[in-house]
């Protein structure tokens, strides 16, 4: 039987996933997101890419109904599938690192939802804060729990944004995508092409890339974004399996690619 992905129906595993999304929808407000930007985007913690990879050996993503392996295994599975399809080396690297923003759990906290135990500020499908939350989100029944949805500044279709302002102007729920994107954007030696940076930044934005919501915010270049993201999503989602790898064994192949696009020095997190 073919494996079904992103099945959120009632099962024991999904009770935890559902609870994760309840907290996430309730606590990811516009103010919370601004606070997290201020708190986590300081770029004052040097750590090499490969060391960050090893830390994801310790983290299991609670929002993922498809996989209960350490997150680093998902990263390697994605990268290997991209490599098998003979896609460009930078895209293989993006596959390998796209979830690396989850290292924020190393300096995160339960209150912020950025810890091993509380992951609602770190993982899961994201939505736009500062405007109405669409029903295309998983568990839309939780949307009304968000205090912004009873605040007239934030609960209309446009909210604080202008029509067709473009994706890059929106504030998304805080999580690993935006964190890694900003860390790499701040990294002087970063040579990852724009497509790769977009794949990193928007891969969890399911209500847009799969749900078809937020059309009123899109600008011309977001059409390209959507194409890139959908291409990447094949490898992010459909490669999840039980096959595991040893991080040391793949290092000889991937580290030189990482150094080509990100240099040899540490990254400032
Ligand atoms: Fe992710
Ligand atoms: Fe992923």
Coordinates of C-alpha atoms in Angstrom, one line a residue, residues 27-204:
X27 CA 0.2 31.7 21.0
X28 CA 1.7 32.8 17.7
X29 CA 0.4 36.4 17.7
X30 CA 1.9 39.4 15.9
X31 CA 3.5 40.7 19.1
X32 CA 5.0 37.3 19.9
X33 CA 6.6 37.1 16.5
X34 CA 8.1 40.6 16.9
X35 CA 9.5 39.6 20.3
X36 CA 11.1 36.4 18.8
X37 CA 12.7 38.4 16.1
X38 CA 14.3 40.7 18.7
X39 CA 15.3 37.8 20.9
X40 CA 16.6 35.2 18.4
X41 CA 18.0 37.3 15.5
X42 CA 21.2 38.5 17.3
X43 CA 23.7 36.5 15.3
X44 CA 26.1 36.3 18.3
X45 CA 26.5 32.5 18.7
X46 CA 29.2 31.1 16.4
X47 CA 28.8 27.4 15.5
X48 CA 30.0 25.4 12.5
X49 CA 27.4 24.0 10.2
X50 CA 28.4 20.4 10.9
X51 CA 28.2 20.8 14.6
X52 CA 24.7 22.2 14.2
X53 CA 23.9 19.1 12.1
X54 CA 25.0 16.8 15.0
X55 CA 22.7 18.6 17.4
X56 CA 19.7 17.7 15.3
X57 CA 20.5 14.0 16.2
X58 CA 18.8 14.9 19.5
X59 CA 15.6 16.5 18.2
X60 CA 12.4 14.8 17.1
X61 CA 9.9 17.1 15.4
X62 CA 6.6 16.8 17.4
X63 CA 4.6 18.4 14.6
X64 CA 5.4 15.7 12.0
X65 CA 2.8 12.9 11.8
X66 CA 5.0 11.1 9.3
X67 CA 8.4 10.6 11.0
X68 CA 9.6 9.8 14.4
X69 CA 13.3 9.7 13.7
X70 CA 15.9 12.3 14.8
X71 CA 15.5 15.3 12.5
X72 CA 19.0 14.9 11.1
X73 CA 17.8 11.7 9.4
X74 CA 15.0 13.7 7.6
X75 CA 17.6 16.2 6.4
X76 CA 19.9 13.5 5.0
X77 CA 17.0 11.6 3.4
X78 CA 15.9 14.9 1.6
X79 CA 19.4 15.7 0.4
X80 CA 20.1 12.1 -0.8
X81 CA 16.8 12.2 -2.9
X82 CA 17.8 15.5 -4.5
X83 CA 21.3 14.1 -5.2
X84 CA 19.8 10.9 -6.7
X85 CA 17.8 13.0 -9.1
X86 CA 21.0 14.7 -10.1
X87 CA 19.8 18.2 -9.2
X88 CA 22.3 21.0 -8.6
X89 CA 24.8 20.8 -5.7
X90 CA 23.4 23.9 -4.0
X91 CA 19.9 22.3 -4.0
X92 CA 21.4 19.1 -2.4
X93 CA 22.9 21.4 0.3
X94 CA 19.5 23.1 0.8
X95 CA 17.9 19.7 1.3
X96 CA 20.6 18.9 3.8
X97 CA 20.2 22.1 5.9
X98 CA 16.6 23.3 5.3
X99 CA 15.5 22.4 8.8
X100 CA 18.7 23.4 10.6
X101 CA 17.0 26.4 12.1
X102 CA 15.6 23.9 14.7
X103 CA 19.0 24.2 16.5
X104 CA 17.3 27.2 18.2
X105 CA 16.2 24.6 20.8
X106 CA 19.8 24.7 22.1
X107 CA 19.2 28.2 23.4
X108 CA 15.4 28.1 23.4
X109 CA 12.9 27.9 26.3
X110 CA 9.5 26.3 27.1
X111 CA 7.9 29.8 27.4
X112 CA 8.9 30.7 23.9
X113 CA 7.9 27.3 22.5
X114 CA 11.4 26.8 21.3
X115 CA 12.6 23.8 23.5
X116 CA 12.7 20.0 23.2
X117 CA 9.4 19.8 25.1
X118 CA 7.6 22.8 23.7
X119 CA 8.1 23.2 20.0
X120 CA 5.2 25.5 19.0
X121 CA 7.6 28.4 18.3
X122 CA 9.9 26.3 16.2
X123 CA 8.1 23.7 14.0
X124 CA 4.8 23.1 12.2
X125 CA 3.0 24.7 9.2
X126 CA 3.2 28.5 9.5
X127 CA 0.6 31.2 8.7
X128 CA 0.8 35.0 8.4
X129 CA 0.5 37.0 11.6
X130 CA -1.1 40.5 11.4
X131 CA -4.1 39.4 9.4
X132 CA -6.9 36.9 9.4
X133 CA -5.9 33.2 9.6
X134 CA -7.4 31.2 6.7
X135 CA -9.3 27.9 7.1
X136 CA -6.7 26.2 4.9
X137 CA -4.5 25.7 7.9
X138 CA -4.4 22.3 9.5
X139 CA -6.9 22.2 12.4
X140 CA -8.7 25.5 11.4
X141 CA -10.9 25.0 14.5
X142 CA -8.0 26.5 16.5
X143 CA -7.8 29.7 14.6
X144 CA -10.2 31.6 16.9
X145 CA -8.1 30.8 19.9
X146 CA -5.6 33.3 18.6
X147 CA -6.1 36.6 20.5
X148 CA -5.3 38.6 17.3
X149 CA -8.4 37.2 15.8
X150 CA -10.5 39.4 18.1
X151 CA -8.3 42.5 17.5
X152 CA -9.6 44.7 14.7
X153 CA -6.0 45.7 13.7
X154 CA -5.2 42.1 12.9
X155 CA -8.4 40.2 12.1
X156 CA -9.3 41.4 8.6
X157 CA -8.2 39.8 5.3
X158 CA -5.5 42.4 4.7
X159 CA -4.8 43.2 8.4
X160 CA -1.6 45.4 8.6
X161 CA -0.5 44.7 5.0
X162 CA -1.1 46.2 1.6
X163 CA -2.7 44.3 -1.3
X164 CA -0.2 42.5 -3.4
X165 CA 2.7 43.6 -1.2
X166 CA 4.5 40.3 -1.9
X167 CA 5.5 37.4 0.4
X168 CA 8.7 38.9 1.5
X169 CA 6.8 41.7 3.3
X170 CA 4.7 39.4 5.4
X171 CA 5.4 38.3 9.0
X172 CA 5.1 34.6 9.3
X173 CA 4.6 32.6 12.5
X174 CA 8.0 32.3 14.1
X175 CA 9.9 29.1 13.4
X176 CA 12.9 27.3 12.0
X177 CA 12.4 28.5 8.4
X178 CA 12.6 32.2 9.1
X179 CA 15.4 31.6 11.7
X180 CA 17.7 29.8 9.3
X181 CA 16.8 32.2 6.4
X182 CA 17.8 35.2 8.5
X183 CA 20.9 33.5 9.9
X184 CA 22.1 32.7 6.4
X185 CA 21.2 36.1 5.0
X186 CA 23.3 37.6 7.7
X187 CA 26.2 35.2 6.9
X188 CA 28.7 37.1 4.8
X189 CA 30.1 34.2 2.8
X190 CA 26.7 32.8 1.9
X191 CA 26.5 32.0 -1.9
X192 CA 23.3 29.9 -1.9
X193 CA 21.3 31.1 -4.9
X194 CA 18.0 33.0 -4.4
X195 CA 15.9 29.9 -5.2
X196 CA 17.6 28.0 -2.4
X197 CA 17.0 30.8 0.1
X198 CA 13.3 30.9 -0.9
X199 CA 13.1 27.1 -0.4
X200 CA 14.5 27.6 3.1
X201 CA 12.3 30.5 4.1
X202 CA 8.9 29.3 2.9
X203 CA 9.0 25.5 3.0
X204 CA 6.6 25.3 6.0

